[in-house]
Short mmCIF file of C-alpha atoms in Angstrom, two decimals:
data_model
loop_
_atom_site.label_atom_id
_atom_site.label_comp_id
_atom_site.label_asym_id
_atom_site.label_seq_id
_atom_site.Cartn_x
_atom_site.Cartn_y
_atom_site.Cartn_z
CA MET A 30 -46.35 -33.07 -41.33
CA VAL A 31 -45.85 -34.03 -37.69
CA TYR A 32 -45.48 -37.67 -38.71
CA LYS A 33 -42.87 -36.82 -41.35
CA ASN A 34 -40.79 -34.70 -38.99
CA SER A 35 -40.96 -37.39 -36.32
CA GLY A 36 -39.72 -39.93 -38.86
CA VAL A 37 -36.77 -37.73 -39.79
CA SER A 38 -35.92 -37.15 -36.13
CA LEU A 39 -36.12 -40.87 -35.39
CA PHE A 40 -33.89 -41.63 -38.39
CA LEU A 41 -31.30 -39.07 -37.25
CA LEU A 42 -31.37 -40.46 -33.71
CA ILE A 43 -30.89 -44.04 -34.95
CA TRP A 44 -28.10 -42.96 -37.31
CA THR A 45 -26.33 -41.10 -34.48
CA LEU A 46 -26.53 -44.18 -32.25
CA VAL A 47 -25.17 -46.36 -35.05
CA ILE A 48 -22.20 -44.02 -35.59
CA VAL A 49 -21.48 -43.74 -31.86
CA GLY A 50 -21.88 -47.49 -31.43
CA ALA A 51 -19.34 -48.16 -34.16
CA ASN A 52 -16.70 -45.64 -33.11
CA GLY A 53 -17.54 -44.45 -29.60
CA TYR A 54 -19.79 -44.69 -26.57
CA PHE A 55 -21.75 -42.37 -24.31
CA VAL A 56 -20.51 -41.45 -20.83
CA GLY A 57 -22.61 -39.75 -18.15
CA ILE A 58 -21.78 -36.50 -16.38
CA THR A 59 -20.47 -36.18 -12.81
CA TYR A 60 -20.89 -32.91 -10.91
CA VAL A 61 -18.25 -32.03 -8.32
CA ASP A 62 -20.75 -30.60 -5.86
CA ASN A 63 -18.32 -30.40 -2.94
CA ALA A 64 -16.17 -28.00 -5.00
CA VAL A 65 -18.71 -25.21 -4.51
CA ALA A 66 -17.73 -24.81 -0.84
CA LYS A 67 -14.15 -24.22 -2.02
CA GLY A 68 -15.30 -21.53 -4.44
CA ALA A 69 -14.35 -23.78 -7.36
CA VAL A 70 -17.23 -22.94 -9.69
CA CYS A 71 -18.08 -22.15 -13.29
CA LEU A 72 -18.65 -18.58 -14.49
CA ASP A 73 -22.26 -18.71 -13.27
CA GLY A 74 -21.44 -20.25 -9.88
CA SER A 75 -22.49 -23.80 -10.77
CA PRO A 76 -20.26 -26.76 -9.81
CA PRO A 77 -17.57 -28.05 -12.16
CA ALA A 78 -18.18 -31.32 -13.96
CA TYR A 79 -16.53 -34.16 -15.82
CA HIS A 80 -17.39 -37.39 -17.64
CA MET A 81 -15.60 -40.54 -16.48
CA ALA A 82 -15.37 -44.02 -18.00
CA PRO A 83 -13.85 -46.47 -15.48
CA GLY A 84 -10.79 -48.47 -16.45
CA PHE A 85 -10.86 -52.23 -16.73
CA GLY A 86 -8.52 -55.21 -16.88
CA SER A 87 -4.85 -54.23 -16.78
CA GLY A 88 -5.84 -50.54 -17.05
CA VAL A 89 -7.66 -50.12 -13.73
CA ASN A 90 -4.78 -48.17 -12.20
CA ASN A 91 -4.01 -46.05 -15.25
CA TRP A 92 -5.59 -42.62 -15.78
CA LEU A 93 -6.12 -40.48 -18.84
CA ILE A 94 -7.39 -36.97 -18.11
CA LEU A 95 -8.53 -34.77 -20.99
CA LEU A 96 -9.18 -31.05 -20.46
CA GLU A 97 -11.92 -29.74 -22.76
CA GLY A 98 -11.26 -26.75 -25.00
CA GLY A 99 -13.46 -23.84 -26.01
CA ALA A 100 -11.44 -20.61 -26.45
CA TRP A 101 -11.49 -17.90 -23.75
CA CYS A 102 -13.39 -14.88 -22.50
CA ASN A 103 -11.33 -11.74 -22.02
CA ASN A 104 -13.65 -9.31 -20.23
CA ALA A 105 -17.00 -9.10 -18.45
CA THR A 106 -18.90 -8.74 -21.73
CA THR A 107 -17.48 -11.85 -23.39
CA CYS A 108 -17.67 -13.84 -20.16
CA LEU A 109 -21.32 -12.87 -19.72
CA ALA A 110 -21.95 -14.16 -23.24
CA ARG A 111 -20.67 -17.57 -22.08
CA LYS A 112 -22.30 -17.54 -18.66
CA ASN A 113 -25.52 -19.29 -19.68
CA THR A 114 -23.93 -21.73 -22.14
CA ARG A 115 -22.05 -24.99 -21.62
CA LEU A 116 -18.84 -22.94 -21.62
CA GLY A 117 -19.93 -21.04 -18.53
CA SER A 118 -22.38 -23.25 -16.68
CA SER A 119 -22.57 -26.95 -15.84
CA LYS A 120 -26.34 -26.52 -15.87
CA GLU A 121 -26.14 -26.17 -19.65
CA MET A 122 -23.88 -29.16 -20.29
CA VAL A 123 -25.23 -32.30 -21.94
CA LYS A 124 -25.72 -35.19 -19.54
CA GLN A 125 -24.18 -37.74 -21.90
CA LEU A 126 -21.01 -37.19 -23.95
CA SER A 127 -19.59 -39.39 -26.69
CA PHE A 128 -16.07 -40.77 -26.16
CA SER A 129 -14.01 -41.80 -29.19
CA GLY A 130 -10.49 -41.52 -30.57
CA PHE A 131 -8.09 -40.98 -27.68
CA LEU A 132 -10.97 -41.87 -25.32
CA SER A 133 -12.13 -45.00 -27.16
CA ASP A 134 -12.59 -48.17 -25.10
CA LYS A 135 -11.88 -50.47 -28.05
CA GLU A 136 -8.37 -51.86 -28.47
CA LYS A 137 -8.70 -51.72 -32.25
CA PHE A 138 -9.24 -47.96 -32.17
CA ASN A 139 -7.05 -47.05 -29.17
CA PRO A 140 -4.52 -49.84 -28.56
CA ASP A 141 -2.42 -48.20 -25.84
CA PHE A 142 -5.08 -46.50 -23.70
CA PHE A 143 -8.37 -48.32 -24.40
CA ASN A 144 -8.75 -49.85 -20.93
CA TRP A 145 -7.54 -46.87 -18.85
CA ASN A 146 -9.75 -44.76 -16.61
CA LYS A 147 -10.74 -41.96 -19.01
CA VAL A 148 -11.95 -38.57 -17.82
CA LYS A 149 -13.04 -35.56 -19.84
CA VAL A 150 -13.05 -32.43 -17.68
CA ARG A 151 -15.61 -29.88 -18.85
CA TYR A 152 -14.48 -26.31 -19.52
CA CYS A 153 -16.61 -23.56 -17.99
CA ASP A 154 -14.25 -20.84 -16.74
CA GLY A 155 -12.89 -19.21 -19.91
CA SER A 156 -9.26 -18.95 -18.78
CA SER A 157 -7.71 -22.35 -19.57
CA PHE A 158 -8.19 -23.20 -15.88
CA THR A 159 -5.92 -20.38 -14.67
CA GLY A 160 -8.24 -17.79 -13.10
CA ASP A 161 -8.74 -17.07 -9.41
CA VAL A 162 -10.58 -13.89 -8.44
CA GLU A 163 -12.01 -13.91 -4.92
CA ALA A 164 -14.43 -11.02 -5.37
CA VAL A 165 -17.66 -11.49 -7.33
CA ASP A 166 -18.92 -8.39 -9.11
CA PRO A 167 -22.58 -7.97 -8.04
CA ALA A 168 -23.35 -6.32 -11.38
CA THR A 169 -22.46 -9.47 -13.33
CA ASN A 170 -22.35 -12.28 -10.74
CA LEU A 171 -19.43 -13.75 -12.66
CA TYR A 172 -16.99 -16.12 -10.97
CA TYR A 173 -13.45 -16.29 -12.34
CA ARG A 174 -12.24 -19.49 -10.68
CA GLY A 175 -10.57 -21.69 -13.31
CA GLN A 176 -7.53 -22.64 -11.22
CA ARG A 177 -9.75 -23.66 -8.33
CA ILE A 178 -11.75 -25.86 -10.70
CA PHE A 179 -8.59 -27.63 -11.85
CA ASN A 180 -7.49 -28.25 -8.26
CA ALA A 181 -10.93 -29.42 -7.12
CA VAL A 182 -11.37 -31.85 -10.01
CA VAL A 183 -7.92 -33.37 -9.48
CA ASP A 184 -8.66 -33.72 -5.74
CA ASP A 185 -11.94 -35.47 -6.55
CA LEU A 186 -10.25 -37.88 -8.96
CA LEU A 187 -7.50 -38.65 -6.45
CA GLU A 188 -10.18 -39.68 -3.97
CA LYS A 189 -11.82 -41.85 -6.62
CA GLY A 190 -8.68 -43.87 -7.15
CA MET A 191 -6.16 -41.74 -9.02
CA LYS A 192 -4.05 -41.64 -5.84
CA ASN A 193 -3.22 -45.28 -6.67
CA ALA A 194 -2.34 -44.57 -10.30
CA GLN A 195 0.56 -46.44 -11.85
CA ASN A 196 0.36 -44.35 -15.03
CA ALA A 197 -1.26 -40.97 -15.69
CA LEU A 198 -1.49 -38.83 -18.80
CA LEU A 199 -2.84 -35.27 -18.68
CA SER A 200 -4.13 -34.21 -22.09
CA GLY A 201 -6.31 -31.54 -23.62
CA CYS A 202 -7.44 -29.95 -26.85
CA SER A 203 -7.21 -26.29 -27.92
CA ALA A 204 -7.67 -24.07 -24.83
CA GLY A 205 -7.48 -27.35 -22.92
CA GLY A 206 -4.22 -28.16 -24.70
CA LEU A 207 -2.79 -24.81 -23.62
CA SER A 208 -3.95 -25.61 -20.09
CA VAL A 209 -2.02 -28.90 -20.21
CA ILE A 210 1.22 -27.03 -20.95
CA LEU A 211 0.53 -24.49 -18.20
CA HIS A 212 -0.45 -27.13 -15.61
CA CYS A 213 1.76 -30.08 -16.53
CA ASP A 214 4.31 -29.68 -13.74
CA LYS A 215 1.57 -28.83 -11.21
CA PHE A 216 -0.26 -32.04 -12.16
CA ARG A 217 2.95 -33.99 -11.60
CA GLU A 218 3.24 -32.49 -8.10
CA LEU A 219 -0.32 -33.46 -7.17
CA LEU A 220 0.17 -37.16 -7.94
CA PRO A 221 2.25 -39.71 -6.00
CA GLN A 222 5.93 -39.77 -6.91
CA SER A 223 5.56 -43.45 -7.76
CA THR A 224 3.16 -42.60 -10.60
CA LYS A 225 4.53 -42.31 -14.12
CA VAL A 226 3.19 -38.93 -15.25
CA LYS A 227 3.34 -37.39 -18.71
CA CYS A 228 1.36 -34.70 -20.56
CA MET A 229 0.06 -34.35 -24.12
CA ALA A 230 -1.17 -31.04 -25.59
CA ASP A 231 -3.31 -31.29 -28.72
CA ALA A 232 -3.71 -28.05 -30.73
CA GLY A 233 -2.67 -25.99 -27.71
CA PHE A 234 0.53 -24.46 -29.08
CA PHE A 235 -0.75 -20.96 -29.83
CA ILE A 236 1.82 -18.59 -31.30
CA ASN A 237 2.33 -14.87 -30.88
CA ALA A 238 1.80 -13.98 -34.53
CA LYS A 239 0.57 -10.71 -35.99
CA THR A 240 -2.62 -10.50 -38.02
CA ILE A 241 -2.81 -9.95 -41.77
CA ALA A 242 -3.23 -6.28 -40.87
CA GLY A 243 0.04 -6.29 -38.90
CA THR A 244 -1.63 -5.89 -35.50
CA GLU A 245 -0.92 -7.84 -32.29
CA TYR A 246 -4.51 -8.94 -31.80
CA ILE A 247 -3.91 -12.25 -29.98
CA LYS A 248 -1.32 -10.74 -27.63
CA GLU A 249 -3.76 -8.01 -26.64
CA PHE A 250 -6.56 -10.55 -26.27
CA PHE A 251 -4.50 -12.80 -23.99
CA SER A 252 -3.43 -9.75 -21.98
CA ASP A 253 -7.09 -9.05 -21.27
CA VAL A 254 -7.68 -12.72 -20.32
CA VAL A 255 -4.81 -12.66 -17.83
CA THR A 256 -6.02 -9.36 -16.34
CA THR A 257 -9.71 -10.28 -16.13
CA HIS A 258 -9.11 -13.69 -14.53
CA GLN A 259 -6.06 -12.59 -12.49
CA SER A 260 -4.22 -15.54 -13.99
CA ALA A 261 -0.64 -14.34 -13.53
CA LYS A 262 -0.24 -15.88 -10.08
CA ASN A 263 -1.19 -19.30 -11.43
CA LEU A 264 1.09 -19.31 -14.48
CA PRO A 265 4.48 -21.08 -14.36
CA ALA A 266 6.97 -19.03 -12.37
CA SER A 267 9.71 -20.08 -14.79
CA CYS A 268 7.96 -17.79 -17.28
CA THR A 269 6.36 -15.03 -15.19
CA SER A 270 9.68 -14.33 -13.47
CA LYS A 271 11.01 -13.11 -16.82
CA GLY A 272 8.52 -10.25 -17.22
CA ASP A 273 5.17 -9.82 -18.97
CA SER A 274 2.89 -12.63 -17.76
CA THR A 275 0.78 -12.30 -20.94
CA LEU A 276 3.62 -13.94 -22.87
CA CYS A 277 3.16 -17.05 -20.71
CA PHE A 278 -0.06 -17.82 -22.60
CA PHE A 279 2.19 -18.55 -25.58
CA PRO A 280 3.66 -22.05 -25.10
CA GLN A 281 6.92 -21.17 -26.83
CA ASN A 282 7.74 -19.24 -23.64
CA VAL A 283 6.68 -22.05 -21.28
CA ALA A 284 7.11 -25.48 -22.87
CA PRO A 285 10.93 -25.51 -22.95
CA GLN A 286 10.99 -25.14 -19.14
CA VAL A 287 8.37 -27.84 -18.43
CA THR A 288 10.26 -30.62 -16.64
CA THR A 289 7.53 -33.28 -16.82
CA PRO A 290 7.63 -35.20 -20.13
CA LEU A 291 5.45 -33.32 -22.65
CA PHE A 292 4.13 -34.25 -26.10
CA ILE A 293 3.07 -31.54 -28.57
CA LEU A 294 0.50 -32.59 -31.19
CA ASN A 295 -0.37 -29.78 -33.60
CA ALA A 296 -1.10 -28.95 -37.20
CA ALA A 297 1.36 -26.40 -38.58
CA TYR A 298 -1.64 -24.89 -40.40
CA ASP A 299 -3.78 -24.85 -37.27
CA SER A 300 -7.22 -23.94 -38.58
CA TYR A 301 -8.28 -22.17 -35.36
CA GLN A 302 -5.15 -20.04 -35.36
CA VAL A 303 -5.46 -19.16 -39.03
CA LYS A 304 -9.06 -18.07 -38.44
CA ASN A 305 -8.56 -16.29 -35.12
CA ILE A 306 -4.92 -15.22 -34.88
CA LEU A 307 -3.77 -14.67 -38.47
CA ALA A 308 -7.04 -13.47 -39.97
CA PRO A 309 -9.57 -12.61 -37.24
CA GLY A 310 -12.64 -10.66 -38.26
CA ILE A 311 -11.30 -7.46 -36.76
CA ALA A 312 -8.34 -7.60 -39.18
CA ASP A 313 -10.56 -8.48 -42.14
CA PRO A 314 -13.47 -6.02 -41.99
CA HIS A 315 -14.54 -6.68 -45.59
CA GLY A 316 -14.57 -10.45 -45.20
CA THR A 317 -12.11 -11.17 -48.00
CA TRP A 318 -10.77 -14.13 -46.01
CA HIS A 319 -14.21 -15.59 -45.29
CA ASP A 320 -14.22 -18.44 -47.81
CA CYS A 321 -10.52 -19.17 -47.38
CA LYS A 322 -10.86 -19.68 -43.62
CA LEU A 323 -13.77 -22.07 -44.09
CA ASP A 324 -12.02 -24.14 -46.76
CA ILE A 325 -8.31 -23.83 -47.47
CA THR A 326 -8.85 -24.97 -51.07
CA LYS A 327 -10.74 -21.69 -51.61
CA CYS A 328 -7.74 -19.52 -50.67
CA SER A 329 -6.20 -17.18 -53.25
CA ASP A 330 -2.49 -17.29 -54.02
CA THR A 331 -1.96 -14.22 -51.84
CA GLN A 332 -3.86 -15.79 -48.94
CA LEU A 333 -1.96 -19.04 -49.29
CA GLN A 334 1.28 -17.09 -49.18
CA ALA A 335 0.22 -15.55 -45.86
CA ILE A 336 -0.77 -18.97 -44.51
CA GLN A 337 2.58 -20.42 -45.58
CA GLY A 338 4.22 -17.57 -43.69
CA PHE A 339 2.19 -18.48 -40.62
CA ARG A 340 3.47 -22.07 -40.86
CA LYS A 341 7.05 -20.81 -40.90
CA GLU A 342 6.37 -18.76 -37.77
CA PHE A 343 4.83 -21.79 -36.09
CA LEU A 344 7.79 -24.03 -36.91
CA ASN A 345 10.17 -21.36 -35.63
CA ALA A 346 8.20 -21.13 -32.36
CA ILE A 347 8.35 -24.90 -31.85
CA LYS A 348 12.15 -25.01 -32.13
CA GLY A 349 12.49 -24.42 -28.40
CA VAL A 350 11.31 -27.97 -27.66
CA GLU A 351 13.02 -29.76 -30.54
CA GLY A 352 15.76 -32.13 -29.48
CA SER A 353 14.69 -32.30 -25.84
CA PRO A 354 14.82 -35.92 -24.58
CA THR A 355 11.62 -35.40 -22.54
CA LYS A 356 9.60 -33.84 -25.35
CA GLY A 357 7.59 -35.56 -28.09
CA LEU A 358 6.42 -33.90 -31.30
CA PHE A 359 3.93 -34.67 -34.07
CA ILE A 360 3.56 -31.60 -36.28
CA ASN A 361 1.86 -32.25 -39.60
CA SER A 362 1.08 -29.98 -42.55
CA CYS A 363 -2.68 -30.25 -42.21
CA TYR A 364 -5.40 -27.60 -41.98
CA SER A 365 -7.03 -28.89 -38.82
CA HIS A 366 -7.47 -28.29 -35.11
CA CYS A 367 -7.53 -31.03 -32.45
CA GLN A 368 -6.65 -34.44 -33.85
CA SER A 369 -6.75 -36.78 -30.85
CA GLY A 370 -10.44 -36.74 -29.95
CA MET A 371 -11.82 -37.84 -33.31
CA GLN A 372 -11.43 -41.44 -34.45
CA GLU A 373 -10.81 -40.42 -38.06
CA THR A 374 -7.64 -38.55 -37.11
CA TRP A 375 -6.52 -40.53 -34.04
CA LEU A 376 -6.44 -44.02 -35.57
CA ARG A 377 -8.22 -45.32 -38.63
CA GLU A 378 -7.11 -46.85 -41.91
CA ASP A 379 -7.10 -43.41 -43.51
CA SER A 380 -5.94 -41.33 -40.54
CA PRO A 381 -3.06 -38.82 -40.86
CA VAL A 382 0.45 -40.24 -40.73
CA LEU A 383 4.03 -38.98 -40.61
CA ASP A 384 6.66 -41.45 -41.83
CA ASN A 385 3.85 -44.03 -41.92
CA MET A 386 3.20 -43.49 -38.20
CA SER A 387 -0.29 -42.62 -36.96
CA ILE A 388 -0.93 -40.10 -34.20
CA SER A 389 -2.09 -42.94 -31.94
CA LYS A 390 1.15 -44.88 -32.39
CA ALA A 391 3.28 -41.74 -32.01
CA VAL A 392 1.72 -40.85 -28.65
CA GLY A 393 1.76 -44.47 -27.46
CA ASP A 394 5.42 -45.04 -28.42
CA TRP A 395 6.39 -41.82 -26.69
CA TYR A 396 4.41 -42.48 -23.50
CA PHE A 397 5.67 -46.03 -23.09
CA ASP A 398 9.27 -45.14 -24.04
CA ARG A 399 9.27 -47.40 -27.08
CA GLY A 400 11.27 -44.82 -28.98
CA THR A 401 11.96 -41.13 -29.49
CA VAL A 402 9.12 -39.40 -31.35
CA GLN A 403 9.90 -35.96 -32.76
CA LYS A 404 8.21 -35.78 -36.13
CA ILE A 405 7.83 -32.47 -37.97
CA GLU A 406 6.54 -32.50 -41.54
CA GLN A 407 8.98 -30.54 -43.68
CA CYS A 408 6.83 -30.02 -46.78
CA GLU A 409 4.19 -27.33 -47.34
CA TYR A 410 0.47 -27.66 -47.94
CA PRO A 411 -0.89 -29.46 -49.94
CA CYS A 412 1.90 -32.06 -49.80
CA ASP A 413 0.40 -34.42 -47.20
CA LYS A 414 -2.33 -36.52 -48.80
CA SER A 415 -3.13 -38.26 -45.50
CA CYS A 416 -4.46 -35.02 -43.97
CA HIS A 417 -8.08 -34.62 -42.99
CA ASN A 418 -8.22 -30.90 -43.78
CA ARG A 419 -11.17 -29.25 -42.07
CA VAL A 420 -14.00 -27.72 -44.05
CA PHE A 421 -16.19 -25.48 -41.91
CA THR A 422 -19.79 -24.44 -42.35
CA ASP A 423 -20.59 -20.74 -42.29
#
């Protein structure tokens, strides 16, 4: 039995290496140890971390920064639940991380950014890098220091060569994508004026939609996040000056005022938002949406009608950035979440397209000013046959 299990494990390891070798590569972790003295630490007090692949050739002075996602914690209980995981401690993060898609180092798979310096910043604060609470509760020993982490990591990268950047692109997925929108102008300020700086948010455009039960669950949740992490002071003043700082966690209230060029990549049927904003467990106590959320093909006609309504709300929320000369858009009618970090959706023969344009080409054309890119799919699910609709395990 031991021999058989070892054989299976060896086979899985070899298969993983083959897949990574074909489409990606492993990058080691870097701990920002000097950030601890600045109080820039994860929830458990450990130093922040990132994975960096150095640029080469003509890309040595170009930088691509990707902020990791991973939802949020909105109170001491939920933050404690993350404290001893990779989302709350750099001690629990893997030492090697696979880079592919947007982070690929192969021109075939990533033609515009393959030889750039590529950095994936790990997420361990639970606030989309916005928190800054000086006091540490002795009962929990939790540190809410997301904004300090962002600042410390950028400082570290500047010292490692980003201060000489010709081009820089701040990107992120999910909670990291939201962070990109919230920090885009700050990132611009931290880099030399001679650097061409743009930002790209993947699956970070969360909308203030009610649940299937008619409740404002996500608004209340974000309110708790802002309160727990004392995030208000670190959110864009162009938004907080208008009133309730909680509303600044919804990009529709922030993105139109972002002055640095910003690209929004999102699925109109964002699978995370359908599962956690439209139909969270608290609004579906009997689990009638369980199968539908895992696989959109399992949705009933009534559920599909609700999801189509969510899409309409999403498209209405995105209108604030339509037509802006500094904004790029790629909004497809797919049931997915985060499409830049996986090779199958970033650039492959069968990857998603809008008007025969891949996500990779859309972002590249926009960044390098090869043309205006504001693509919004006008048809409803299941019209787009190029989609890689997510199917989740239980």
